[in-house]
XYZ file of C-alpha atoms in Angstrom:
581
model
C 39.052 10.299 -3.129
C 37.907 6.799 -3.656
C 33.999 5.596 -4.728
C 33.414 5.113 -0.599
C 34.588 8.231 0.470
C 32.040 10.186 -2.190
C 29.434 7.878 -1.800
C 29.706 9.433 2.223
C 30.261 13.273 1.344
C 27.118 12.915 -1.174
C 25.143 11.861 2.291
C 26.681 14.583 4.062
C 26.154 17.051 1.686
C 22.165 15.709 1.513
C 22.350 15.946 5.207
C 21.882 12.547 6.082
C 21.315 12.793 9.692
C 21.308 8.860 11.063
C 21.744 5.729 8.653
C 20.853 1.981 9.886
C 22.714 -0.765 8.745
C 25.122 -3.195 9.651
C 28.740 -3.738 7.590
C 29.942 -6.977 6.020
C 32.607 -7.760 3.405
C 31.314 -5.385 0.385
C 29.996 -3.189 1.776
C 33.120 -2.563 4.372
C 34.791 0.162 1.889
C 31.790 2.630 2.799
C 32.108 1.959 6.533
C 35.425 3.269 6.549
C 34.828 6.418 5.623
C 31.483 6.894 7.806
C 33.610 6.230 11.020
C 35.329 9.403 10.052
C 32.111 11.423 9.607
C 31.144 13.609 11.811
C 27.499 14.935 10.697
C 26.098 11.045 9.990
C 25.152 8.971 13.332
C 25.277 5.229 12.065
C 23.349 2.412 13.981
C 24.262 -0.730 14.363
C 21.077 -2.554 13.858
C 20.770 -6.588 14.925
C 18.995 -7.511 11.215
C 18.902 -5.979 7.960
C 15.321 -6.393 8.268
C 15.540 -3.819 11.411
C 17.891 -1.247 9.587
C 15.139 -1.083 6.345
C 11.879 -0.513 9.213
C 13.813 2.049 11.143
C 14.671 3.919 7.801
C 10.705 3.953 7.617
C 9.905 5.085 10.657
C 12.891 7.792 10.746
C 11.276 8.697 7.518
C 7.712 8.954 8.225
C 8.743 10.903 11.701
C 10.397 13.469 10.241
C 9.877 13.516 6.569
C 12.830 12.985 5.656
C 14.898 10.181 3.424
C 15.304 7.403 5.650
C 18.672 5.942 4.936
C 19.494 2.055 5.715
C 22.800 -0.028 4.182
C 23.444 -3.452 3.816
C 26.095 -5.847 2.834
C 25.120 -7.794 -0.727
C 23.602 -11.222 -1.159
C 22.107 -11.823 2.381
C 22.234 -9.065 3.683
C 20.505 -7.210 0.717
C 18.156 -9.344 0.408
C 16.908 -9.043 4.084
C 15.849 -5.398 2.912
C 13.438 -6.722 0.216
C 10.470 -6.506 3.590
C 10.987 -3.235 4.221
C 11.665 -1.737 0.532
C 8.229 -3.450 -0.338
C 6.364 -2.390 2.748
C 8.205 1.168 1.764
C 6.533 1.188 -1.594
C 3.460 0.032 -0.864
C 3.250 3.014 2.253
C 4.816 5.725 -0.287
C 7.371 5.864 2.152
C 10.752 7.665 1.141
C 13.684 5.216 1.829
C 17.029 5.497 0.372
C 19.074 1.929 0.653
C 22.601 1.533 -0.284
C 23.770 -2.276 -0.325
C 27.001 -3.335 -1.653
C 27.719 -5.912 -4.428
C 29.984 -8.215 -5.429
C 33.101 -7.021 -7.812
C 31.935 -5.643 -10.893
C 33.967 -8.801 -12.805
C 32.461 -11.728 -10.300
C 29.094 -10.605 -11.164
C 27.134 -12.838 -12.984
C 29.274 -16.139 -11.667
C 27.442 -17.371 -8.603
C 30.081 -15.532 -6.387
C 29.926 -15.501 -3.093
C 27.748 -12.951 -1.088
C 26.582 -12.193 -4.750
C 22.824 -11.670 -5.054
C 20.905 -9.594 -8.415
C 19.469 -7.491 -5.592
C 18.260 -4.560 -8.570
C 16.738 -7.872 -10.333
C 14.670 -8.814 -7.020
C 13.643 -5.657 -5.891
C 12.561 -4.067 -9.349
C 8.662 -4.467 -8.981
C 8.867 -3.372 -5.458
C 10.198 -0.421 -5.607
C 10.619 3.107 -7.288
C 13.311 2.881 -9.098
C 17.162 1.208 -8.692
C 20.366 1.459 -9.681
C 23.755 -0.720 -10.365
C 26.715 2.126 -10.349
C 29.594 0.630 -12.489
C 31.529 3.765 -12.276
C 32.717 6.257 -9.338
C 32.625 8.866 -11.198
C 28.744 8.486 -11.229
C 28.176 7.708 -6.970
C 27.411 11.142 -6.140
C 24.688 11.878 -8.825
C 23.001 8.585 -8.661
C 23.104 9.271 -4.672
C 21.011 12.994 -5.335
C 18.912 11.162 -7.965
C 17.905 8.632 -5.364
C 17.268 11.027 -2.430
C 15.512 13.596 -5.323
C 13.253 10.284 -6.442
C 12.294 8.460 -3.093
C 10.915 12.450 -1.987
C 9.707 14.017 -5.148
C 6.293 13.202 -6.720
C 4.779 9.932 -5.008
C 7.567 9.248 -2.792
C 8.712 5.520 -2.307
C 12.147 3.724 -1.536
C 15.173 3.901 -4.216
C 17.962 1.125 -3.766
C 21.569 2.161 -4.998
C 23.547 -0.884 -5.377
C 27.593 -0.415 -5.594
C 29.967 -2.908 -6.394
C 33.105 -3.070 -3.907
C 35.635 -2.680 -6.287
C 33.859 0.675 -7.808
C 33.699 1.682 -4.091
C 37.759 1.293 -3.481
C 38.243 3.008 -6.946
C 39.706 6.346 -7.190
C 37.160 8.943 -8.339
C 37.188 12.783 -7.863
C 34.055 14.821 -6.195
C 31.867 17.412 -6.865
C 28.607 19.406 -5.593
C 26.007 19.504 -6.232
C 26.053 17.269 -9.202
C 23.806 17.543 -12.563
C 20.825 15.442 -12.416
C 20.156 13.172 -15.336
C 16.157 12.282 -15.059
C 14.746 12.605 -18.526
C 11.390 12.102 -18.333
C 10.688 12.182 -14.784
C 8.549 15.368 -14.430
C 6.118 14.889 -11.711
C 2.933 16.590 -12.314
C 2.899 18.930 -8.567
C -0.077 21.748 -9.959
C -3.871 20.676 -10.849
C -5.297 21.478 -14.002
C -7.472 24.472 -13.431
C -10.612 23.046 -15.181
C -10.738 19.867 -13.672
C -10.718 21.602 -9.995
C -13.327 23.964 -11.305
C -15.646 20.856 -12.069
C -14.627 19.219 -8.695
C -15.578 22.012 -6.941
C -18.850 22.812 -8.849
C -19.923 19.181 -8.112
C -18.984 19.815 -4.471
C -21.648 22.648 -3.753
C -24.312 21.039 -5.574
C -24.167 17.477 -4.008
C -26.357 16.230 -1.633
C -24.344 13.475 0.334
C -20.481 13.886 -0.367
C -17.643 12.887 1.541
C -14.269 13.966 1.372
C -12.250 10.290 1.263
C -8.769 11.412 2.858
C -5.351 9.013 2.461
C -1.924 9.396 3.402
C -0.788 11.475 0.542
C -2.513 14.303 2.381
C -0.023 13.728 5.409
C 2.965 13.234 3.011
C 2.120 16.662 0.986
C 1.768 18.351 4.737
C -1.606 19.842 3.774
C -3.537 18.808 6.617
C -3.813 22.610 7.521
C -5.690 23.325 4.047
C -8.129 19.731 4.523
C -9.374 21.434 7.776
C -9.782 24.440 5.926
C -12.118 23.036 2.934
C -13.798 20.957 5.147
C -14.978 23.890 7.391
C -15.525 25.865 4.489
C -18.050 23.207 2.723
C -19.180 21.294 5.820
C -18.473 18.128 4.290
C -18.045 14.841 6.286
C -14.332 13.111 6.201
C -13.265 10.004 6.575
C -9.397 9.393 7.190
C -7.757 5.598 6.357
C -5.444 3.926 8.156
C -2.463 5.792 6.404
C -3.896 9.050 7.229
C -5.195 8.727 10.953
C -4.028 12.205 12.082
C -4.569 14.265 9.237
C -8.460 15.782 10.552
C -8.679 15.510 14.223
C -10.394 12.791 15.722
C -12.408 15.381 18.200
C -13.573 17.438 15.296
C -17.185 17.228 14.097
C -17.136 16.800 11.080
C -14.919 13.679 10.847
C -17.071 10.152 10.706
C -14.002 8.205 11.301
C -11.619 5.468 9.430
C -13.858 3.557 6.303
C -13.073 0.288 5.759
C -12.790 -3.669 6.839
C -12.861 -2.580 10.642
C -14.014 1.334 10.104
C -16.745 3.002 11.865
C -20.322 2.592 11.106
C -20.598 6.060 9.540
C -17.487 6.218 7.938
C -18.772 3.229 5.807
C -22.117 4.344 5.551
C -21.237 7.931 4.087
C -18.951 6.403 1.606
C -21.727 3.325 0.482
C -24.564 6.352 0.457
C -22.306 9.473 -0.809
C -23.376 10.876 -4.438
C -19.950 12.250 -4.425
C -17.004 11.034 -3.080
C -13.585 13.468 -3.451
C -10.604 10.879 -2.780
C -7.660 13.036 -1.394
C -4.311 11.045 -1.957
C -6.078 7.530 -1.469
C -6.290 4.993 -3.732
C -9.661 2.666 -3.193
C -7.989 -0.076 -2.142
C -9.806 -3.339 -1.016
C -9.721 -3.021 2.845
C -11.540 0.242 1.923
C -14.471 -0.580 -0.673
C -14.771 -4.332 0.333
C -16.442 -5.736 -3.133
C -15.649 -2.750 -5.334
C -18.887 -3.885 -7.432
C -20.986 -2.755 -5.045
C -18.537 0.469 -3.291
C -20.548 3.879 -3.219
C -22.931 2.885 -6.304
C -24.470 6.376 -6.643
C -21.202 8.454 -5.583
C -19.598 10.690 -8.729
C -15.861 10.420 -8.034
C -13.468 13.192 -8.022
C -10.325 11.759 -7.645
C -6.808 13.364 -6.862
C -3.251 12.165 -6.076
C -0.205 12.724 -7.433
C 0.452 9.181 -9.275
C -1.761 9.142 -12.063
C -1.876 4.978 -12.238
C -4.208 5.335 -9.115
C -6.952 7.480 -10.914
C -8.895 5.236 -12.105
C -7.273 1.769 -11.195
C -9.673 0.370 -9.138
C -12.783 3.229 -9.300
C -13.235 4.938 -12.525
C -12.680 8.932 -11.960
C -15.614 11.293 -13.156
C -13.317 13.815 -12.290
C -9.445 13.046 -12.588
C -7.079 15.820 -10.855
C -3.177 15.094 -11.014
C -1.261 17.364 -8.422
C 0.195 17.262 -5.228
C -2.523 17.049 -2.078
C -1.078 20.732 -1.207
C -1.554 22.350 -4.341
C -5.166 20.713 -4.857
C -6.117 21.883 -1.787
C -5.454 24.984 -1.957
C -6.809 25.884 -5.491
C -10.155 23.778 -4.503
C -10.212 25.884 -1.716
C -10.019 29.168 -3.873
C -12.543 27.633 -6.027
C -15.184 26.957 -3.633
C -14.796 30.091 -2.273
C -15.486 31.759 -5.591
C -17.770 28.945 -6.518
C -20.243 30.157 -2.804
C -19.759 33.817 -3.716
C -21.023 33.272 -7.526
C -24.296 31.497 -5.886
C -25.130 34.107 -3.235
C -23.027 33.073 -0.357
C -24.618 29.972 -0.058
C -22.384 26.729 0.012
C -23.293 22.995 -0.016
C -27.110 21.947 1.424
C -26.110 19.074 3.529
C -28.378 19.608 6.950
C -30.476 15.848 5.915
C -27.215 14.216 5.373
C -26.102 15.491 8.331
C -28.801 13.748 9.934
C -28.533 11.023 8.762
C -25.070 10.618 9.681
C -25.112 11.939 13.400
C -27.974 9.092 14.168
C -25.690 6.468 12.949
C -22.945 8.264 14.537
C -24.472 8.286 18.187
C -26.034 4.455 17.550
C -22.951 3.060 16.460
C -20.430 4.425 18.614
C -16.745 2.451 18.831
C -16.724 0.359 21.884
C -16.049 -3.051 23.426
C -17.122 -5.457 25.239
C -15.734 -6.553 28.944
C -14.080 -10.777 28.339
C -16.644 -12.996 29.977
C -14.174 -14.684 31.580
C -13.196 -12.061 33.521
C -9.646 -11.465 31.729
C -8.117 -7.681 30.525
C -10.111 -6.389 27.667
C -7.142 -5.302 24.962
C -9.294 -2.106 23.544
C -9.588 -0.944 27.544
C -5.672 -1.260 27.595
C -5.271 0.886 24.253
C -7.700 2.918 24.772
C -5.905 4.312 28.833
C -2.296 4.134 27.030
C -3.809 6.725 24.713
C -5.508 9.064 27.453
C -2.346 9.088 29.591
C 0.680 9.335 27.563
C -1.073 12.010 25.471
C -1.801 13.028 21.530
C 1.383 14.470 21.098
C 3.662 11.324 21.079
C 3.843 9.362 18.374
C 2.187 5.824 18.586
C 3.938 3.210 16.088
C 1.808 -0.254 15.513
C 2.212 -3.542 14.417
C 0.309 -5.073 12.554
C -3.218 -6.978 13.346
C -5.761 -6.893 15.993
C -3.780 -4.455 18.222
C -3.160 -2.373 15.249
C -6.638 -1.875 14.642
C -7.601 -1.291 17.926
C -4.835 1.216 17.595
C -6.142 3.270 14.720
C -9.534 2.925 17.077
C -8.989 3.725 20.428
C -6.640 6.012 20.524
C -7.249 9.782 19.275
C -5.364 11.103 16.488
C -5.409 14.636 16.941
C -2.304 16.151 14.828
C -0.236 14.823 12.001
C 2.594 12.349 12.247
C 1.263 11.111 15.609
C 0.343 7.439 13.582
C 2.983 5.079 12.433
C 1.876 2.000 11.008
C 2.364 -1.235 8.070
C -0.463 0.137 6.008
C -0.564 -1.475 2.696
C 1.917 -4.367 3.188
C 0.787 -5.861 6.587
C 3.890 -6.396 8.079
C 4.540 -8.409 11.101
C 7.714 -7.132 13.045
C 7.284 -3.768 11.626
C 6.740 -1.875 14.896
C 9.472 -1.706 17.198
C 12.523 -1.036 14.526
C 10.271 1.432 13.044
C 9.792 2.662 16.781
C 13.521 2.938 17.311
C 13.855 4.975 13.761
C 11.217 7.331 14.810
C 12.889 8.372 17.761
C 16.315 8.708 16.647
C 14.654 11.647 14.025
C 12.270 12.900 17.224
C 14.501 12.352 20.216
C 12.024 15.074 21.333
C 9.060 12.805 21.430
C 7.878 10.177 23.198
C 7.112 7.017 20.965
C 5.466 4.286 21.839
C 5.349 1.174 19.580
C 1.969 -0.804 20.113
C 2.726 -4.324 19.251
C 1.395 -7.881 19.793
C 3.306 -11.422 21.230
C 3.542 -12.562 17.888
C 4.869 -9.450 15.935
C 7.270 -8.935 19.056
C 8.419 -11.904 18.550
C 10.112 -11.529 15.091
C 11.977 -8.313 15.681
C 12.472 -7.337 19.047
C 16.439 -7.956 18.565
C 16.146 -4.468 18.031
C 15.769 -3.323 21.368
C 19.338 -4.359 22.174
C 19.915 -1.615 19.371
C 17.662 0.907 21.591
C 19.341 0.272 24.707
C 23.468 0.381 23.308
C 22.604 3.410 21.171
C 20.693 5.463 23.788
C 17.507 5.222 21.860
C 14.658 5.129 24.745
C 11.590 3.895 22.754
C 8.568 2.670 24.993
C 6.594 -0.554 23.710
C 3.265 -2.028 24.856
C 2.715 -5.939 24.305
C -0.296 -6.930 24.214
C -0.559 -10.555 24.666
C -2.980 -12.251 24.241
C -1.211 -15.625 23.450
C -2.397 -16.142 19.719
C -1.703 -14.888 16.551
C -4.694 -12.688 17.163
C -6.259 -11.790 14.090
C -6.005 -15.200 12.448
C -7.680 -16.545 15.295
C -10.596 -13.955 15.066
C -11.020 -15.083 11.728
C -10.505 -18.956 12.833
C -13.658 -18.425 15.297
C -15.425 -16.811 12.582
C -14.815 -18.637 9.509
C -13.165 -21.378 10.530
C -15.912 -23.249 12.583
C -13.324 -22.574 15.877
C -10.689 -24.852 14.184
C -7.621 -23.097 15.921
C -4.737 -24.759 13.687
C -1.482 -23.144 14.798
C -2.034 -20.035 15.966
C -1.540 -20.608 19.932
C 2.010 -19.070 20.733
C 2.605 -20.496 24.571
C 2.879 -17.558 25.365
C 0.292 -17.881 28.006
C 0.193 -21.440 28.784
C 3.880 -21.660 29.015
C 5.088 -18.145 29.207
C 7.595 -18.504 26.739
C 9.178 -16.400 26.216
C 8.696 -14.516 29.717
C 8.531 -10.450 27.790
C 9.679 -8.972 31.263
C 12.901 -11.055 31.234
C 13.779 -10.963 27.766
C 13.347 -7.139 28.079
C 15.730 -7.473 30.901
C 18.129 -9.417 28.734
C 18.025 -7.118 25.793
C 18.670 -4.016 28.259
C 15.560 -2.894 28.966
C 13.361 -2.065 31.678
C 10.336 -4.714 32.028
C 6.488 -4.536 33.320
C 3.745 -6.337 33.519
C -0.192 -5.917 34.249
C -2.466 -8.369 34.273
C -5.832 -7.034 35.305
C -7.499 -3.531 34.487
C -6.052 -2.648 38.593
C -2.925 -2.648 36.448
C -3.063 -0.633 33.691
C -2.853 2.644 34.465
C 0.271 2.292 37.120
C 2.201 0.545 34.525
C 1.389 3.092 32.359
C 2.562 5.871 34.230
C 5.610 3.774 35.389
C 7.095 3.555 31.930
C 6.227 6.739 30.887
C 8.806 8.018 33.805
C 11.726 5.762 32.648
C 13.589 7.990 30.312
C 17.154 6.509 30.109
C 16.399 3.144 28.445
C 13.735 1.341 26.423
C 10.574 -0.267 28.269
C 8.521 -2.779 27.193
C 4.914 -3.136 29.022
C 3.280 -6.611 28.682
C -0.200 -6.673 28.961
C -1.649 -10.079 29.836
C -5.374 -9.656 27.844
C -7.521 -11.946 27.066
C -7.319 -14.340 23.615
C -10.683 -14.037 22.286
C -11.329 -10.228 22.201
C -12.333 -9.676 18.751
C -12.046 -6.324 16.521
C -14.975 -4.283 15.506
C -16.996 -3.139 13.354
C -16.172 -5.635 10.539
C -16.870 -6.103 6.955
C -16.442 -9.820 6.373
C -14.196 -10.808 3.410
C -15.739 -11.136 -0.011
C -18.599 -9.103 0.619
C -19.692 -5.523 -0.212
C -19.704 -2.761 2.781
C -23.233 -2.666 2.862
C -22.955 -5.938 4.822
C -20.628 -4.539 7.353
C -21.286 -5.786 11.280
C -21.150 -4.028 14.147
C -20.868 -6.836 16.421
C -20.624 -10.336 15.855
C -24.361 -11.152 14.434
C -25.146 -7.498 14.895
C -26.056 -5.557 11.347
C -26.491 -2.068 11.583
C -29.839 -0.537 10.452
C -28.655 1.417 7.740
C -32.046 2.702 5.470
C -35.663 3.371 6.688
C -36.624 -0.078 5.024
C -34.161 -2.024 7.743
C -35.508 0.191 10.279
């Protein structure tokens, strides 16, 4: 068979399920052979960019490989969002682009870009395949890297003549990855010391992050957390790993977390970091994060320990495997001491009065507009916590991860570490083709919209009937927040018309692009338009919401200052220690 027709029996025999991409001139040898296939669904995407954000969302859906292909120079290089927003999410995407022939590389060709040059420090690893005979290991390698260990994306980039070459097949292929030995199982003293520290301590907090979603151990958290009645935060990558309803959790830490989820971090004498890596929307200044906590700290890369917090205790392993063996630990560790487990009753205090003072809420616009968090906040209690709810990424993203209740895992979707603008609906439309059982709704602002919503011409031709919320509020929302606050009210290009001018009108271009358009403009509104598009089934919907421009997001920890300086409200600082009260 030739290089394209292996390169497409290696997906089928990883049972690739959907890939996202659109052809062009080298790349074309692997499309012939995929209209033949009858176990891969391919999906003509409208921009590269939209092929690499559905192979996210497909991916963080279902947990599997999300697969997305591209033609070379352009068309590669419209992947390089995506593969770095993959990376920086741990998300496991597999992209195949095509390159120039193996002899014009390296002369300015046309088409020709050094796509493994420009995406090396963005992502896991890469390859350049020079030879057929190699496609279908390098294709297992890449699927076996972007899952195993900390997963990430892996690009596979194929010259066109290697892809027309004759080859032969076979499967399953040898893997050739000296070296790469991902440490999965905890060293057994270090989780002894972790969980000693855990009974003894006075104010801990267990610090949860996505790698606790990825390693599906959200069923052993809940179990350790019950056992040792410890508080838990969850970040924005891991909203959905502890219910929101239960007890014991505080709450998302961080630039716009709760008031007790940053207080039980800044007070904790012992914080245990569960796949999270203390990045800056987290600690704020990291000089003055959690001063008196003792850090146990475990995930499965071992750069994080220690990169930005040193690690008292440093545990490499899988989330799963930690969990579990802390969880035999403590047990033994309570039955050693008489039964008795952690003393946390005055911390427990503490934390329920800040809990029940500083509650997540909103206030109503002045002017008498829709209040955003009132609009998230319904679309949450009526479509449910079993759909999944994909965001964008600023104000309405936060406001997201806020009002809405996370209840079960792989209900959140969001740009986590990357930011990026135009992430939600294409990852949307990838998280429904892998749950065509679910209802998803992407959550996404007029600007975001704005840069990818192309893709809902995808949704509506391919059957893929995705549900999306705009909330506009006619501004690039977040900048302007920070305009008003640090800007002296100096709005300099951030109005987007589409207000004022109404341009682009979001219930006709949703019309244009094959969808079914709403629009409510007052709180009478909401709920009707709610319930309207949740009984359109057949074809995407997209649900403006006219809200008001100045709504703000909070609680807030300004930028360039520690979290003991967080607000609750504009001008509002939360009495945190008897001294303040």
């Amino acid at each position: 068979m030739t290089g394209a027709q292996a390169l497409i029996a290696a997906l089928e025999a990883l049972d690739t399920e959907v890939v996202f991409g659109i052809p062009g001139g080298t790349i074309l040898p692997a499309y012939d052979p995929l209209f033949d296939s009858t176990k891969i669904r391919h999906v003509l995407v409208r921009h590269e960019q939209g092929a690499g954000h559905a192979a996210e969302g497909y991916a963080q859906a279902t947990g599997k490989v999300g697969v997305c292909m591209a033609t070379s120079g352009p068309g590669a290089t419209n992947l390089v969002t995506p593969l770095a927003d993959a990376y920086m999410d741990s998300v496991p995407v597999v992209a195949i682009t095509g390159q120039q022939s193996t002899a014009l590389i390296g002369t300015d060709a046309f088409q020709e870009a050094d796509i493994c040059g420009i995406t090396l420090p963005i992502i896991k690893h890469n390859y350049l395949v020079k030879d057929p005979a190699e496609i279908a290991r390098v294709v297992a390698e890449a699927f076996h890297l972007a899952l195993s260990g900390r997963p990430g994306p892996v690009l596979v980039d194929i010259p066109k003549d290697v892809l027309q070459a004759q080859t032969t097949f076979s499967w399953p292929p040898a893997l050739d990855l000296p070296g790469y030995h991902p440490t999965t199982h905890p060293h057994g003293k270090q989780i002894g010391q972790a969980a000693r520290l855990m009974r003894t301590a006075q104010r801990p907090v267990f610090y949860v992050g996505g790698g606790v979603l990825k390693a599906h151990a959200t069923d052993e958290l809940r179990a350790l957390a019950e056992l040792t009645g410890i508080p838990v935060v969850t970040t924005l990558m891991a909203r959905g790993a502890f219910p929101d309803s239960h007890p014991q959790h505080l709450g998302m830490p961080g630039m716009h977390g709760s008031v007790s989820a940053v207080y039980g971090l800044q007070r904790s004498d012992l914080i245990v970091a569960l796949g999270a890596r203390f990045d800056d929307r987290v600690t704020g200044q990291l000089d003055s994060f959690a001063p008196d906590a003792t850090v146990v700290h475990a995930d499965i890369d071992p750069a994080e320990i220690g990169k930005n917090r040193h690690a008292d205790v440093p545990i490499v392993g899988d989330a799963k495997w930690v969990l579990t063996e802390l969880l035999t630990a403590m047990r033994a560790e309570i039955a050693e001491n008489g039964g008795e487990g952690p003393e946390l009753s005055a911390w427990w205090t503490q934390l329920r009065d800040l809990r029940e003072r500083y509650p997540l809420g909103y206030e109503e616009p002045s002017d008498g507009t829709l209040a955003p968090q009132y609009v998230i906040k319904r679309l949450g209690e009526l479509v449910g916590p079993d759909a999944i709810y994909v965001a964008g990424v600023g104000q309405h993203q936060m406001w997201a991860s806020q009002f809405i209740s996370y209840e079960k895992p792989g209900t959140w979707i969001n740009s986590g570490g990357a930011g990026t603008m135009g992430f939600a609906v294409p990852a949307a439309m990838g998280a429904k083709a892998g749950r065509p059982d679910r209802t998803v709704w992407a959550i996404d602002g007029d600007g975001c919209f704005q840069m990818t919503n192309q893709e809902l011409a995808t949704c509506a031709l391919e059957g893929i009937p995705i549900k999306v919320a705009v909330i506009n509020n006619g501004n690039l929302g977040m900048v302007r927040q920070w305009q008003t606050l640090f800007y002296d009210g100096r709005y300099s290009h951030t109005d987007l018309g589409t207000h004022k001018h109404r341009v682009p009108d979001f219930v006709k271009l949703a019309d244009a692009l094959g969808c079914v358009g709403l629009r409510a403009e007052s709180a009478d509104d909401v709920d009707a338009t709610i319930k309207q598009a949740m009984d359109i089934d057949d074809r995407p919907v997209v649900a403006e919401f006219v809200v008001g421009k100045d709504a703000m997001v909070w609680p807030m920890v300004p930028p360039g200052v520690g979290n003991d300086d967080i607000l609750f409200a504009r001008g509002v600082r939360p009495a945190f220690d008897e001294d303040d009260l």
